[in-house]
Tab-separated table of C-alpha atoms in Angstrom:
chain	number	residue	atom	x	y	z
H	1	MET	CA	-27.610	9.555	-9.489
H	2	SER	CA	-30.822	9.340	-11.526
H	3	GLU	CA	-30.482	13.074	-12.203
H	4	ALA	CA	-27.089	12.498	-13.753
H	5	LEU	CA	-28.558	9.812	-16.021
H	6	THR	CA	-31.360	12.232	-17.004
H	7	VAL	CA	-28.766	14.872	-17.942
H	8	PHE	CA	-26.787	12.350	-19.906
H	9	LYS	CA	-29.837	11.103	-21.851
H	10	SER	CA	-31.118	14.594	-22.613
H	11	SER	CA	-27.715	15.661	-23.868
H	12	LEU	CA	-27.639	12.606	-26.207
H	13	ASN	CA	-31.121	13.354	-27.404
H	14	ALA	CA	-30.090	16.976	-28.103
H	15	GLY	CA	-27.416	15.682	-30.516
H	16	VAL	CA	-24.417	16.212	-28.185
H	17	SER	CA	-21.521	13.761	-28.641
H	18	THR	CA	-21.298	10.877	-26.221
H	19	GLY	CA	-18.056	12.174	-24.639
H	20	ILE	CA	-19.398	15.654	-23.948
H	21	ALA	CA	-22.728	14.214	-22.629
H	22	THR	CA	-20.676	12.023	-20.248
H	23	ILE	CA	-18.862	14.996	-18.854
H	24	GLN	CA	-22.112	16.984	-18.428
H	25	GLY	CA	-23.645	14.050	-16.590
H	26	LEU	CA	-20.610	13.676	-14.284
H	27	LEU	CA	-20.662	17.441	-13.528
H	28	SER	CA	-24.290	17.072	-12.347
H	29	VAL	CA	-22.998	14.311	-9.978
H	30	LEU	CA	-20.426	16.644	-8.486
H	31	SER	CA	-23.035	19.337	-7.908
H	32	THR	CA	-25.710	17.038	-6.398
H	33	SER	CA	-23.771	14.268	-4.657
H	34	ARG	CA	-24.207	13.938	-0.872
H	35	ALA	CA	-20.782	12.345	-0.538
H	36	THR	CA	-18.691	13.528	2.456
H	37	THR	CA	-15.266	12.425	1.326
H	38	VAL	CA	-13.330	12.638	-1.990
H	39	GLN	CA	-13.149	8.834	-2.222
H	40	GLU	CA	-16.891	8.558	-1.870
H	41	LEU	CA	-17.393	11.238	-4.520
H	42	VAL	CA	-15.065	9.386	-6.989
H	43	HIS	CA	-17.056	6.241	-6.232
H	44	ASN	CA	-20.264	8.125	-7.120
H	45	LEU	CA	-18.721	9.191	-10.384
H	46	ARG	CA	-17.805	5.588	-11.193
H	47	GLU	CA	-21.396	4.414	-10.381
H	48	ALA	CA	-22.764	7.151	-12.635
H	49	THR	CA	-20.477	6.011	-15.451
H	50	THR	CA	-21.760	2.425	-15.106
H	51	GLN	CA	-25.336	3.781	-15.435
H	52	PHE	CA	-24.371	5.736	-18.572
H	53	LYS	CA	-23.127	2.488	-20.122
H	54	SER	CA	-26.592	0.949	-19.714
H	55	VAL	CA	-27.880	3.391	-22.347
H	56	ASP	CA	-27.529	2.573	-26.081
H	57	CYS	CA	-24.525	4.762	-26.951
H	58	SER	CA	-20.822	4.563	-27.620
H	59	THR	CA	-19.655	2.893	-24.360
H	60	ILE	CA	-15.901	3.286	-25.354
H	61	ALA	CA	-16.484	7.082	-25.515
H	62	VAL	CA	-18.161	6.923	-22.105
H	63	LYS	CA	-15.174	5.103	-20.650
H	64	SER	CA	-12.483	7.291	-22.120
H	65	ALA	CA	-14.248	10.578	-21.201
H	66	SER	CA	-15.081	9.495	-17.650
H	67	ASP	CA	-11.558	8.197	-17.018
H	68	LEU	CA	-9.966	11.373	-18.219
H	69	PHE	CA	-12.506	13.579	-16.356
H	70	THR	CA	-11.951	11.781	-13.048
H	71	LEU	CA	-8.241	12.048	-13.484
H	72	PHE	CA	-8.297	15.687	-14.420
H	73	ILE	CA	-10.407	16.910	-11.489
H	74	THR	CA	-8.285	15.032	-8.885
H	75	GLN	CA	-4.740	15.131	-10.258
H	76	LYS	CA	-1.990	17.232	-8.656
H	77	GLU	CA	-4.350	18.429	-6.042
H	78	HIS	CA	-4.001	15.638	-3.421
H	79	ALA	CA	-1.957	17.753	-0.984
H	80	ARG	CA	-4.456	20.630	-1.270
H	81	MET	CA	-7.429	18.245	-0.762
H	82	GLU	CA	-5.813	16.888	2.415
H	83	ARG	CA	-5.501	20.421	3.841
H	84	GLU	CA	-8.920	21.851	3.033
H	85	ASP	CA	-12.411	20.886	3.992
H	86	PHE	CA	-14.521	18.670	1.719
H	87	GLU	CA	-16.793	21.403	0.432
H	88	SER	CA	-13.821	23.414	-0.711
H	89	CYS	CA	-12.467	20.312	-2.429
H	90	ARG	CA	-15.788	19.771	-4.201
H	91	GLN	CA	-15.895	23.351	-5.407
H	92	LEU	CA	-12.343	22.949	-6.643
H	93	MET	CA	-13.307	19.772	-8.556
H	94	MET	CA	-16.360	21.406	-10.049
H	95	ALA	CA	-14.182	24.366	-11.262
H	96	ARG	CA	-11.666	21.935	-12.805
H	97	GLY	CA	-14.506	19.947	-14.348
H	98	GLY	CA	-15.938	23.124	-15.956
H	99	THR	CA	-12.507	23.912	-17.386
H	100	PHE	CA	-12.165	20.342	-18.739
H	101	LEU	CA	-15.611	20.604	-20.461
H	102	ALA	CA	-14.764	23.975	-22.027
H	103	ARG	CA	-11.556	22.508	-23.401
H	104	LEU	CA	-13.393	19.512	-24.890
H	105	GLU	CA	-16.060	21.730	-26.492
H	106	ASP	CA	-13.341	23.706	-28.270
H	107	SER	CA	-11.530	20.557	-29.510
H	108	LEU	CA	-13.636	20.216	-32.652
H	109	ASN	CA	-12.561	23.661	-33.928
H	110	LYS	CA	-8.872	22.856	-33.364
H	111	ILE	CA	-9.124	19.579	-35.291
H	112	VAL	CA	-10.973	21.225	-38.179
H	113	ALA	CA	-8.144	23.840	-38.356
H	114	VAL	CA	-5.208	21.335	-38.339
H	115	SER	CA	-6.800	19.141	-40.999
H	116	GLN	CA	-7.192	21.893	-43.672
H	117	PRO	CA	-3.683	21.712	-45.229
H	118	PHE	CA	-4.184	17.974	-45.944
H	119	LEU	CA	-7.602	18.582	-47.542
H	120	ALA	CA	-6.422	21.499	-49.733
H	121	SER	CA	-5.502	19.257	-52.675
H	122	ALA	CA	-8.312	16.732	-52.286
H	123	ASN	CA	-11.051	17.156	-54.813
H	124	THR	CA	-12.903	13.928	-54.036
H	125	VAL	CA	-12.894	12.299	-50.580
H	126	LEU	CA	-14.559	9.113	-49.318
H	127	VAL	CA	-16.253	9.299	-45.960
H	128	HIS	CA	-17.538	6.433	-43.812
H	129	GLY	CA	-19.527	7.123	-40.642
H	130	SER	CA	-21.230	10.277	-39.384
H	131	SER	CA	-18.497	12.000	-37.397
H	132	ARG	CA	-19.203	15.610	-36.397
H	133	VAL	CA	-15.504	16.481	-36.677
H	134	VAL	CA	-15.266	15.076	-40.240
H	135	ALA	CA	-18.432	17.039	-41.166
H	136	GLY	CA	-16.900	20.305	-39.687
H	137	ALA	CA	-13.598	19.757	-41.599
H	138	LEU	CA	-15.399	19.233	-44.876
H	139	ALA	CA	-17.631	22.203	-44.340
H	140	LEU	CA	-14.640	24.504	-43.834
H	141	ALA	CA	-12.677	22.981	-46.791
H	142	SER	CA	-15.614	23.377	-49.172
H	143	LYS	CA	-15.830	27.140	-48.496
H	144	THR	CA	-12.703	27.765	-50.544
H	145	ARG	CA	-13.312	25.353	-53.431
H	146	ASP	CA	-15.658	22.868	-55.033
H	147	MET	CA	-15.272	19.296	-53.812
H	148	GLU	CA	-17.128	16.057	-53.971
H	149	VAL	CA	-17.745	13.722	-51.017
H	150	VAL	CA	-18.410	10.039	-51.703
H	151	LEU	CA	-20.467	8.653	-48.690
H	152	THR	CA	-21.134	5.016	-47.849
H	153	LYS	CA	-24.827	4.288	-47.490
H	154	SER	CA	-24.381	3.231	-43.805
H	155	SER	CA	-23.087	6.775	-42.990
H	156	GLY	CA	-26.772	7.660	-42.389
H	157	GLU	CA	-27.461	11.228	-41.423
H	158	MET	CA	-24.022	12.446	-42.631
H	159	VAL	CA	-25.396	13.191	-46.123
H	160	LYS	CA	-27.953	15.642	-44.678
H	161	LYS	CA	-25.223	17.376	-42.652
H	162	LEU	CA	-23.074	17.897	-45.684
H	163	GLN	CA	-25.874	18.885	-48.049
H	164	ALA	CA	-26.836	21.533	-45.521
H	165	GLU	CA	-23.409	22.986	-46.119
H	166	ASN	CA	-23.982	22.894	-49.872
H	167	ILE	CA	-21.365	20.166	-50.349
H	168	ARG	CA	-21.773	17.940	-53.415
H	169	CYS	CA	-22.390	14.417	-52.139
H	170	ARG	CA	-22.750	11.014	-53.793
H	171	VAL	CA	-23.955	8.067	-51.746
H	172	VAL	CA	-22.718	4.569	-52.716
H	173	GLU	CA	-23.443	1.104	-51.400
H	174	ASP	CA	-20.968	-0.112	-48.773
H	175	LEU	CA	-20.118	-3.047	-51.022
H	176	ALA	CA	-19.149	-0.634	-53.839
H	177	VAL	CA	-16.260	0.985	-51.839
H	178	GLY	CA	-13.695	-1.131	-53.727
H	179	ALA	CA	-15.027	0.035	-57.067
H	180	GLU	CA	-15.128	3.696	-55.966
H	181	MET	CA	-11.832	3.877	-54.149
H	182	HIS	CA	-9.674	4.583	-57.269
H	183	LYS	CA	-11.813	7.750	-57.911
H	184	VAL	CA	-11.068	9.382	-54.544
H	185	ASP	CA	-7.989	11.295	-53.297
H	186	CYS	CA	-8.217	10.234	-49.635
H	187	VAL	CA	-10.430	8.657	-47.017
H	188	LEU	CA	-11.722	10.472	-43.903
H	189	LEU	CA	-12.864	8.534	-40.794
H	190	GLY	CA	-14.050	9.614	-37.341
H	191	ALA	CA	-13.480	7.489	-34.270
H	192	GLU	CA	-15.522	6.419	-31.265
H	193	GLY	CA	-12.294	5.543	-29.515
H	194	VAL	CA	-8.511	5.738	-30.169
H	195	VAL	CA	-6.586	2.896	-28.500
H	196	GLU	CA	-3.033	2.588	-27.261
H	197	THR	CA	-1.832	0.822	-30.457
H	198	GLY	CA	-2.739	3.896	-32.464
H	199	GLY	CA	-5.623	2.044	-34.057
H	200	ILE	CA	-9.235	3.148	-33.821
H	201	VAL	CA	-12.620	1.771	-32.817
H	202	ASN	CA	-15.246	3.162	-35.148
H	203	GLN	CA	-18.501	2.352	-37.013
H	204	LEU	CA	-18.647	-1.137	-38.552
H	205	GLY	CA	-17.039	-1.125	-42.012
H	206	SER	CA	-14.188	1.313	-41.154
H	207	TYR	CA	-11.785	-1.603	-41.110
H	208	THR	CA	-12.879	-2.739	-44.548
H	209	VAL	CA	-12.703	0.791	-45.995
H	210	ALA	CA	-9.197	1.353	-44.535
H	211	MET	CA	-7.959	-1.987	-45.921
H	212	ILE	CA	-9.205	-1.169	-49.462
H	213	ALA	CA	-7.651	2.289	-49.197
H	214	ARG	CA	-4.261	0.810	-48.198
H	215	ALA	CA	-4.462	-1.747	-51.048
H	216	LEU	CA	-5.004	1.055	-53.578
H	217	ASN	CA	-2.376	3.447	-51.931
H	218	LYS	CA	-4.922	5.996	-50.697
H	219	GLN	CA	-4.314	7.940	-47.519
H	220	THR	CA	-6.692	7.272	-44.577
H	221	TYR	CA	-6.981	10.190	-42.167
H	222	VAL	CA	-8.710	9.834	-38.803
H	223	LEU	CA	-10.263	12.876	-37.104
H	224	ALA	CA	-10.792	12.461	-33.350
H	225	GLU	CA	-10.799	14.383	-30.088
H	226	SER	CA	-8.199	13.516	-27.443
H	227	PHE	CA	-10.985	12.685	-24.902
H	228	LYS	CA	-11.604	9.522	-27.073
H	229	PHE	CA	-8.070	8.251	-26.261
H	230	VAL	CA	-8.627	5.203	-24.149
H	231	ARG	CA	-6.364	2.748	-22.319
H	232	GLU	CA	-7.086	-0.379	-24.320
H	233	TYR	CA	-4.623	-2.468	-26.219
H	234	PRO	CA	-6.462	-4.682	-28.746
H	235	LEU	CA	-4.439	-6.657	-31.201
H	236	GLY	CA	-7.486	-7.793	-33.313
H	237	GLN	CA	-11.179	-7.735	-33.583
H	238	GLU	CA	-11.590	-10.493	-30.990
H	239	ASP	CA	-9.936	-8.350	-28.250
H	240	LEU	CA	-12.771	-5.760	-28.216
H	241	PRO	CA	-15.119	-6.325	-25.245
H	242	ASP	CA	-18.773	-6.998	-25.941
H	243	GLU	CA	-19.806	-3.717	-24.329
H	244	TYR	CA	-18.078	-1.873	-27.093
H	245	LEU	CA	-19.339	-4.122	-29.888
H	246	TYR	CA	-23.009	-4.291	-29.099
H	247	PRO	CA	-25.694	-1.826	-27.773
H	248	ALA	CA	-26.586	-2.255	-24.079
H	249	SER	CA	-30.168	-3.242	-24.984
H	250	VAL	CA	-28.879	-6.133	-27.137
H	251	LEU	CA	-26.542	-7.331	-24.385
H	252	ALA	CA	-29.362	-7.138	-21.834
H	253	THR	CA	-31.411	-9.573	-23.904
H	254	LYS	CA	-28.440	-11.755	-24.646
H	255	GLN	CA	-29.114	-11.408	-28.436
H	256	ASP	CA	-25.551	-10.415	-29.315
H	257	SER	CA	-24.899	-13.781	-31.056
H	258	LEU	CA	-27.693	-12.910	-33.576
H	259	THR	CA	-26.592	-9.335	-34.209
H	260	SER	CA	-23.766	-7.775	-36.182
H	261	PRO	CA	-21.415	-5.644	-34.030
H	262	ARG	CA	-21.871	-1.866	-34.288
H	263	VAL	CA	-18.108	-1.128	-34.414
H	264	ASP	CA	-14.878	-2.668	-35.571
H	265	TYR	CA	-11.151	-2.196	-34.872
H	266	THR	CA	-8.953	-0.606	-37.547
H	267	PRO	CA	-5.245	-1.395	-36.709
H	268	PRO	CA	-2.619	1.375	-36.818
H	269	GLY	CA	-1.000	-0.010	-40.015
H	270	LEU	CA	-4.043	1.182	-41.949
H	271	VAL	CA	-4.133	4.717	-40.480
H	272	SER	CA	-2.010	7.368	-42.237
H	273	LEU	CA	-2.397	10.196	-39.662
H	274	LEU	CA	-4.690	11.206	-36.847
H	275	PHE	CA	-5.866	14.832	-36.675
H	276	THR	CA	-6.508	15.673	-32.986
H	277	ASP	CA	-6.845	18.709	-30.719
H	278	LEU	CA	-3.304	17.813	-29.522
H	279	GLY	CA	-1.984	18.279	-33.106
H	280	ILE	CA	-1.340	15.878	-35.983
H	281	LEU	CA	-0.169	12.469	-34.732
H	282	THR	CA	1.193	9.374	-36.371
H	283	PRO	CA	-0.413	6.179	-34.988
H	284	SER	CA	2.826	5.335	-33.117
H	285	ALA	CA	2.663	8.662	-31.210
H	286	VAL	CA	-0.751	7.877	-29.656
H	287	SER	CA	0.736	5.727	-26.901
H	288	ASP	CA	3.110	8.578	-25.934
H	289	GLU	CA	0.130	11.010	-25.794
H	290	LEU	CA	-1.878	8.571	-23.698
H	291	ILE	CA	0.959	8.395	-21.202
H	292	ASN	CA	1.055	12.211	-21.022
H	293	LEU	CA	-2.725	12.409	-20.607
H	294	TYR	CA	-2.762	9.898	-17.713
H	295	LEU	CA	0.315	11.107	-15.895
């Protein structure tokens, strides 16, 4: 199990997204586990997921990716698993896990492609957060024309990513979003998790940015992979569990009352469209897609 945690941490350190790192860690559990039954193996996967959540990372992404991975490698194969010996079952699950990982790794390119028509007329966009998918979409859009990206200061490393693609960037204070919003054509957000309501859990400040965008009639587009779809139904900020809001190290020292949360919840009424590897979705369509994913 410690080997899976090592794989997970090394993937995160290499800059891999939390969801992909989770799948890579779970695949190492499949290959090294000494389990002798499918139930025991699934139990090992759940234990590994719990260990991953002890690392300072996006725990909502760990939950959604591990839930979908476990479902994908076991679904529709129960009859076959009952007929065959355990080692054959494990090889089958590893093959399905590899297929799942390959599909996820290709999801970024799909999202970048479906978002382009909506960015074609945008000369100035506001970005909050450091989403890889948003960076990829802007990099492709900027190849065909000149555009300016207004970044909030808390977006951190995002400015370096975009400048490396020769995109004109302007960093503004988070508190200046209201003053800057009338100058932009649309807002782009990533997501750490997409919940059943069609809302998103993302970097702190996303809720504020989306509210200001709605007040000034600007479109807010969310770019997120389908492995971030999670079975949660929050109705407000207070419904998010502490493990999503605070880093594991903060919760371990019980300092969460002294620390600002790292994410907030943006309700579906503030999201115009979601660009995903499943296609372009309205917030109300997310619950239908979640049902399809978990069937």
